[in-house]
Amino acid sequence: MAQTWTVLKILQWTTDYFHDKGIESPRRDAELLLGASLGLDRVGLYLHFDRPLEESELSAYRALVVRRAKREPLQYILGETEFWSLPFCVSPAVLIPRPDTEVLVEESLRLAGGHRILDVGTGSGAIAVALAHELADAQVVALDISPDALAVAERNARRNSVEDRITFLQGDLAHLPAGPFDLIVSNPPYIPAADVEGLMPEVREFEPRQALVGGSDGLDPYRALARQASFCLVPGGWLLVEVGIYQASDVQRLFADAGLKEVFCRDDYGGVPRVVGARTGVVDRAV
Ligand SMILES: C[S@@+](CC[C@H](N)C(=O)[O-])C[C@H]1O[C@@H](n2cnc3c(N)ncnc32)[C@H](O)[C@@H]1O
């Protein structure tokens, strides 16, 4: 006789299965996928542990489990994630926004001295949308080379009701718009090309290469940003970037060599140097 699968039983089975597949948070992922299949949140699942699953529910859930077992990121399967406590749609056209990037938003809010902001490599629009959400008078230009990413970012701006204050622009960070901007913020692709093969399968096989690789040493986008910052920022305007592990001192040097001032670095909450910032010199207006 076929066995009856209850919510609890299938959660336990999936947790073991995901664990064997090397998935980092097997129980959490099982709960989120089952919740999505049944239209229940995690508390709802806990209240219905003994509920038997119908065959149609089982087969819908099985399809999601197969995808996750192949290491497709949970966020792509669910089609959404959270950043800065706001909801974001995600697709394989965009990098999944990471909690570490919230430190870059914090620093932007701390230092933003004016309302004209440029977000370079906007991807899902995470940074642009979070800043527009927090700063009522912000006018953000969100730039990306990928039209598919920009379509996702526009959707996220509408979803968070900030679409009237963000302009989406397709372009290459090698040629930034003239501005002038009060703040340029960027989480650019920064992985050295040769390091991609060593990344987790979720990242290596599913996230867009264009969002990951920053040239042979990972620093190409920072060079381009440092070179252009003085031309696109107002005097005293800030350039703030997220950096990868071990890159902070190189990026600080690049910024200083480009003539930027007050170069600093801030750690993320895991103690990793994560944000590098610098500003253009204030022009001496004395005659
Ligand atoms: C690391 S992702 C960051 C996405 C988003 N800002 C975030 O923090 O989650 C980098 C983004 O830069 C974009 N990008 C890559 N090369 C670019 C280039 N040359 N010019 C403009 N954007 C570029 C990618 O398409 C991707 O969306």
Short mmCIF file of C-alpha atoms and ligand atoms in Angstrom, two decimals:
data_model
loop_
_atom_site.label_atom_id
_atom_site.label_comp_id
_atom_site.label_asym_id
_atom_site.label_seq_id
_atom_site.Cartn_x
_atom_site.Cartn_y
_atom_site.Cartn_z
CA MET A 1 0.00 0.00 0.00
CA ALA A 2 1.32 3.48 -0.89
CA GLN A 3 2.44 5.36 2.19
CA THR A 4 0.76 8.59 3.24
CA TRP A 5 3.02 11.63 3.20
CA THR A 6 2.20 14.15 5.88
CA VAL A 7 3.73 17.61 6.11
CA LEU A 8 6.10 16.52 8.89
CA LYS A 9 7.11 13.29 7.20
CA ILE A 10 7.92 14.92 3.88
CA LEU A 11 9.84 17.71 5.60
CA GLN A 12 11.98 15.14 7.41
CA TRP A 13 12.57 13.17 4.21
CA THR A 14 13.51 16.28 2.21
CA THR A 15 15.83 17.57 4.94
CA ASP A 16 17.83 14.32 4.81
CA TYR A 17 17.82 14.35 1.00
CA PHE A 18 19.03 17.96 0.78
CA HIS A 19 21.64 17.27 3.45
CA ASP A 20 23.03 14.42 1.35
CA LYS A 21 23.15 16.77 -1.65
CA GLY A 22 25.39 19.19 0.28
CA ILE A 23 22.78 21.92 0.66
CA GLU A 24 23.68 24.39 3.40
CA SER A 25 20.32 24.87 5.18
CA PRO A 26 18.39 21.70 4.33
CA ARG A 27 15.50 22.05 6.78
CA ARG A 28 14.90 25.75 6.08
CA ASP A 29 14.91 25.17 2.31
CA ALA A 30 12.54 22.22 2.64
CA GLU A 31 10.14 24.33 4.70
CA LEU A 32 10.21 27.27 2.30
CA LEU A 33 9.65 25.07 -0.76
CA LEU A 34 6.84 23.08 0.86
CA GLY A 35 5.29 26.29 2.14
CA ALA A 36 5.38 27.73 -1.39
CA SER A 37 3.72 24.57 -2.79
CA LEU A 38 0.94 24.57 -0.20
CA GLY A 39 0.45 28.33 0.12
CA LEU A 40 1.45 28.23 3.80
CA ASP A 41 4.06 30.20 5.71
CA ARG A 42 6.44 28.41 8.08
CA VAL A 43 4.13 28.83 11.07
CA GLY A 44 1.29 27.44 8.94
CA LEU A 45 3.38 24.35 8.20
CA TYR A 46 4.08 23.83 11.90
CA LEU A 47 0.37 24.03 12.66
CA HIS A 48 -0.39 21.39 10.02
CA PHE A 49 2.34 18.80 10.63
CA ASP A 50 -0.16 15.93 10.46
CA ARG A 51 -1.89 17.11 7.30
CA PRO A 52 -1.65 14.49 4.53
CA LEU A 53 -0.54 15.73 1.10
CA GLU A 54 -2.64 15.09 -1.99
CA GLU A 55 -1.01 13.59 -5.06
CA SER A 56 -1.18 16.89 -6.98
CA GLU A 57 0.50 18.72 -4.08
CA LEU A 58 3.18 16.07 -3.87
CA SER A 59 4.03 16.27 -7.54
CA ALA A 60 4.20 20.10 -7.52
CA TYR A 61 6.50 19.95 -4.48
CA ARG A 62 8.63 17.19 -6.01
CA ALA A 63 9.37 19.40 -9.04
CA LEU A 64 10.72 22.14 -6.74
CA VAL A 65 12.78 19.66 -4.72
CA VAL A 66 14.40 18.32 -7.90
CA ARG A 67 15.43 21.86 -8.89
CA ARG A 68 16.93 22.60 -5.48
CA ALA A 69 18.74 19.25 -5.40
CA LYS A 70 20.49 20.35 -8.61
CA ARG A 71 21.68 23.32 -6.51
CA GLU A 72 19.49 25.95 -8.18
CA PRO A 73 19.31 28.80 -5.63
CA LEU A 74 16.18 28.79 -3.49
CA GLN A 75 15.52 32.44 -4.40
CA TYR A 76 15.36 31.68 -8.15
CA ILE A 77 12.97 28.79 -7.50
CA LEU A 78 10.72 30.96 -5.34
CA GLY A 79 11.21 33.95 -7.70
CA GLU A 80 11.78 36.34 -4.85
CA THR A 81 13.88 37.37 -1.89
CA GLU A 82 14.15 40.09 0.70
CA PHE A 83 16.67 42.92 0.84
CA TRP A 84 16.64 45.82 3.29
CA SER A 85 13.39 44.22 4.60
CA LEU A 86 11.75 44.94 1.24
CA PRO A 87 10.42 42.33 -1.21
CA PHE A 88 12.36 41.81 -4.46
CA CYS A 89 11.61 39.66 -7.50
CA VAL A 90 14.65 37.77 -8.74
CA SER A 91 15.33 35.77 -11.90
CA PRO A 92 18.49 34.21 -13.32
CA ALA A 93 19.05 37.57 -15.09
CA VAL A 94 20.10 39.15 -11.79
CA LEU A 95 22.45 38.48 -8.92
CA ILE A 96 20.54 37.51 -5.78
CA PRO A 97 20.98 40.50 -3.43
CA ARG A 98 23.10 39.57 -0.41
CA PRO A 99 22.65 40.74 3.20
CA ASP A 100 26.28 42.01 3.17
CA THR A 101 25.27 44.64 0.63
CA GLU A 102 22.98 46.24 3.22
CA VAL A 103 26.15 47.73 4.78
CA LEU A 104 26.65 49.64 1.52
CA VAL A 105 23.11 51.00 1.81
CA GLU A 106 23.80 52.00 5.43
CA GLU A 107 26.94 53.90 4.43
CA SER A 108 25.09 55.56 1.54
CA LEU A 109 22.40 56.78 3.93
CA ARG A 110 25.04 58.00 6.37
CA LEU A 111 26.97 59.99 3.78
CA ALA A 112 24.41 60.99 1.12
CA GLY A 113 24.59 64.76 1.13
CA GLY A 114 22.22 65.35 -1.76
CA HIS A 115 19.47 63.69 -3.70
CA ARG A 116 21.13 62.82 -7.05
CA ILE A 117 22.36 59.23 -6.82
CA LEU A 118 23.87 56.88 -9.41
CA ASP A 119 23.71 53.11 -8.75
CA VAL A 120 26.22 51.39 -11.05
CA GLY A 121 25.43 47.75 -11.88
CA THR A 122 21.97 47.88 -10.38
CA GLY A 123 21.04 44.23 -11.10
CA SER A 124 17.76 43.54 -9.30
CA GLY A 125 17.68 47.22 -8.30
CA ALA A 126 18.32 46.28 -4.68
CA ILE A 127 20.47 49.30 -3.78
CA ALA A 128 18.60 51.82 -5.95
CA VAL A 129 15.21 50.75 -4.59
CA ALA A 130 16.38 50.67 -0.96
CA LEU A 131 17.84 54.18 -1.25
CA ALA A 132 14.78 55.58 -3.03
CA HIS A 133 12.64 53.97 -0.34
CA GLU A 134 14.64 55.57 2.50
CA LEU A 135 15.33 58.98 0.99
CA ALA A 136 12.09 60.68 0.07
CA ASP A 137 13.75 63.27 -2.20
CA ALA A 138 16.23 60.90 -3.88
CA GLN A 139 16.42 60.86 -7.67
CA VAL A 140 18.27 57.70 -8.60
CA VAL A 141 19.80 56.68 -11.92
CA ALA A 142 20.11 52.89 -12.02
CA LEU A 143 22.63 51.74 -14.63
CA ASP A 144 23.27 48.22 -15.87
CA ILE A 145 24.75 46.68 -18.98
CA SER A 146 22.07 43.96 -19.02
CA PRO A 147 18.63 44.89 -20.39
CA ASP A 148 17.17 41.76 -18.76
CA ALA A 149 18.47 42.84 -15.36
CA LEU A 150 17.02 46.32 -15.88
CA ALA A 151 13.60 44.80 -16.58
CA VAL A 152 13.74 43.02 -13.21
CA ALA A 153 14.93 46.22 -11.49
CA GLU A 154 12.02 48.20 -12.97
CA ARG A 155 9.61 45.58 -11.73
CA ASN A 156 11.11 45.87 -8.24
CA ALA A 157 10.85 49.64 -8.30
CA ARG A 158 7.12 49.33 -9.09
CA ARG A 159 6.69 46.64 -6.47
CA ASN A 160 8.12 48.99 -3.84
CA SER A 161 6.35 52.11 -5.17
CA VAL A 162 9.51 54.08 -6.00
CA GLU A 163 9.38 53.84 -9.80
CA ASP A 164 8.72 57.58 -10.21
CA ARG A 165 12.11 58.40 -8.65
CA ILE A 166 14.36 55.93 -10.46
CA THR A 167 15.56 56.28 -14.06
CA PHE A 168 16.77 53.04 -15.61
CA LEU A 169 19.65 53.29 -18.01
CA GLN A 170 21.31 50.62 -20.09
CA GLY A 171 25.03 51.28 -20.39
CA ASP A 172 28.58 50.27 -19.63
CA LEU A 173 30.25 51.38 -16.42
CA ALA A 174 33.25 52.32 -18.53
CA HIS A 175 31.16 55.30 -19.71
CA LEU A 176 29.19 56.69 -16.79
CA PRO A 177 26.54 59.34 -17.35
CA ALA A 178 27.88 62.84 -16.71
CA GLY A 179 25.58 63.68 -13.83
CA PRO A 180 26.60 65.50 -11.76
CA PHE A 181 25.71 63.17 -8.90
CA ASP A 182 25.96 63.71 -5.16
CA LEU A 183 26.65 60.03 -4.62
CA ILE A 184 27.82 57.14 -6.79
CA VAL A 185 27.20 53.74 -5.26
CA SER A 186 28.14 50.39 -6.74
CA ASN A 187 28.31 46.71 -6.00
CA PRO A 188 30.13 45.79 -9.20
CA PRO A 189 31.20 42.36 -10.43
CA TYR A 190 34.41 41.75 -8.48
CA ILE A 191 35.38 38.08 -8.61
CA PRO A 192 38.73 37.39 -10.30
CA ALA A 193 38.00 35.36 -13.47
CA ALA A 194 40.07 32.36 -12.34
CA ASP A 195 38.20 32.11 -9.00
CA VAL A 196 34.76 31.42 -10.49
CA GLU A 197 35.30 27.68 -10.76
CA GLY A 198 35.88 27.49 -6.99
CA LEU A 199 32.53 29.08 -6.10
CA MET A 200 29.53 27.18 -4.71
CA PRO A 201 27.46 25.51 -7.45
CA GLU A 202 24.52 27.82 -6.65
CA VAL A 203 26.65 30.81 -7.67
CA ARG A 204 28.90 29.25 -10.31
CA GLU A 205 26.20 27.51 -12.30
CA PHE A 206 23.18 29.75 -11.86
CA GLU A 207 24.05 33.38 -11.21
CA PRO A 208 24.92 35.53 -14.25
CA ARG A 209 28.66 35.49 -15.05
CA GLN A 210 28.40 39.12 -16.04
CA ALA A 211 27.33 39.94 -12.49
CA LEU A 212 30.26 38.05 -10.97
CA VAL A 213 33.49 38.51 -12.89
CA GLY A 214 35.43 41.76 -12.65
CA GLY A 215 38.32 40.94 -15.01
CA SER A 216 41.44 38.89 -14.30
CA ASP A 217 42.07 40.36 -10.82
CA GLY A 218 38.48 41.40 -10.06
CA LEU A 219 39.44 45.07 -9.87
CA ASP A 220 38.59 46.32 -13.40
CA PRO A 221 35.25 47.91 -12.39
CA TYR A 222 36.92 49.79 -9.50
CA ARG A 223 39.56 51.18 -11.86
CA ALA A 224 36.81 52.43 -14.20
CA LEU A 225 34.84 53.98 -11.32
CA ALA A 226 37.90 55.65 -9.76
CA ARG A 227 38.92 57.11 -13.14
CA GLN A 228 35.51 58.70 -13.75
CA ALA A 229 34.35 59.67 -10.26
CA SER A 230 35.76 63.21 -10.30
CA PHE A 231 33.98 63.99 -13.58
CA CYS A 232 30.57 62.65 -12.53
CA LEU A 233 30.41 63.74 -8.87
CA VAL A 234 29.85 67.20 -7.43
CA PRO A 235 32.81 68.53 -5.42
CA GLY A 236 32.75 66.67 -2.11
CA GLY A 237 30.50 63.93 -3.55
CA TRP A 238 31.04 60.34 -2.41
CA LEU A 239 31.94 57.18 -4.31
CA LEU A 240 30.96 54.10 -2.26
CA VAL A 241 31.58 50.55 -3.40
CA GLU A 242 31.21 47.03 -2.10
CA VAL A 243 34.43 45.01 -2.29
CA GLY A 244 35.22 41.31 -2.17
CA ILE A 245 37.34 39.59 0.43
CA TYR A 246 41.02 40.73 0.35
CA GLN A 247 40.22 43.60 -2.07
CA ALA A 248 39.72 46.49 0.36
CA SER A 249 43.32 47.71 0.50
CA ASP A 250 43.79 47.49 -3.31
CA VAL A 251 40.59 49.46 -3.88
CA GLN A 252 41.55 52.06 -1.26
CA ARG A 253 44.87 52.52 -3.07
CA LEU A 254 43.13 52.82 -6.46
CA PHE A 255 40.84 55.51 -5.08
CA ALA A 256 43.70 57.44 -3.48
CA ASP A 257 45.80 57.19 -6.68
CA ALA A 258 42.86 58.66 -8.62
CA GLY A 259 43.04 61.74 -6.39
CA LEU A 260 40.00 60.92 -4.27
CA LYS A 261 40.05 62.09 -0.64
CA GLU A 262 39.03 60.77 2.78
CA VAL A 263 39.39 57.16 1.65
CA PHE A 264 37.92 54.76 4.20
CA CYS A 265 36.84 51.17 4.65
CA ARG A 266 34.00 49.66 6.67
CA ASP A 267 33.57 46.05 7.77
CA ASP A 268 30.38 44.09 7.35
CA TYR A 269 28.72 42.44 10.36
CA GLY A 270 30.86 39.34 9.84
CA GLY A 271 34.02 41.45 10.34
CA VAL A 272 35.01 41.37 6.65
CA PRO A 273 36.15 44.68 5.08
CA ARG A 274 33.17 45.26 2.79
CA VAL A 275 32.67 48.90 1.81
CA VAL A 276 35.29 51.29 0.50
CA GLY A 277 34.43 54.96 0.16
CA ALA A 278 36.12 58.17 -0.91
CA ARG A 279 35.04 61.63 -1.99
CA THR A 280 36.06 64.19 -4.54
CA GLY A 281 38.02 67.16 -3.26
CA VAL A 282 36.04 70.26 -2.41
CA VAL A 283 37.00 72.95 -4.94
CA ASP A 284 38.60 75.99 -3.35
CA ARG A 285 36.41 78.80 -4.62
CA ALA A 286 38.60 81.59 -3.26
CA VAL A 287 39.98 83.88 -5.97
C1 LIG B 1 27.39 42.08 -8.38
S1 LIG B 1 26.01 42.50 -9.39
C2 LIG B 1 25.21 43.67 -8.30
C3 LIG B 1 23.72 43.73 -8.44
C4 LIG B 1 23.03 44.61 -7.38
N1 LIG B 1 23.52 45.97 -7.42
C5 LIG B 1 23.22 44.03 -5.99
O1 LIG B 1 23.98 44.63 -5.20
O2 LIG B 1 22.62 43.01 -5.67
C6 LIG B 1 26.77 43.49 -10.62
C7 LIG B 1 25.88 44.05 -11.71
O3 LIG B 1 26.70 44.80 -12.62
C8 LIG B 1 26.26 44.59 -13.95
N2 LIG B 1 27.40 44.81 -14.85
C9 LIG B 1 28.39 43.95 -15.17
N3 LIG B 1 29.26 44.54 -16.02
C10 LIG B 1 28.82 45.79 -16.23
C11 LIG B 1 29.29 46.88 -17.01
N4 LIG B 1 30.40 46.79 -17.74
N5 LIG B 1 28.58 48.03 -17.00
C12 LIG B 1 27.45 48.14 -16.27
N6 LIG B 1 26.95 47.13 -15.51
C13 LIG B 1 27.63 45.97 -15.48
C14 LIG B 1 25.76 43.16 -13.97
O4 LIG B 1 24.84 42.99 -15.03
C15 LIG B 1 25.14 43.04 -12.57
O5 LIG B 1 23.78 43.34 -12.61
#
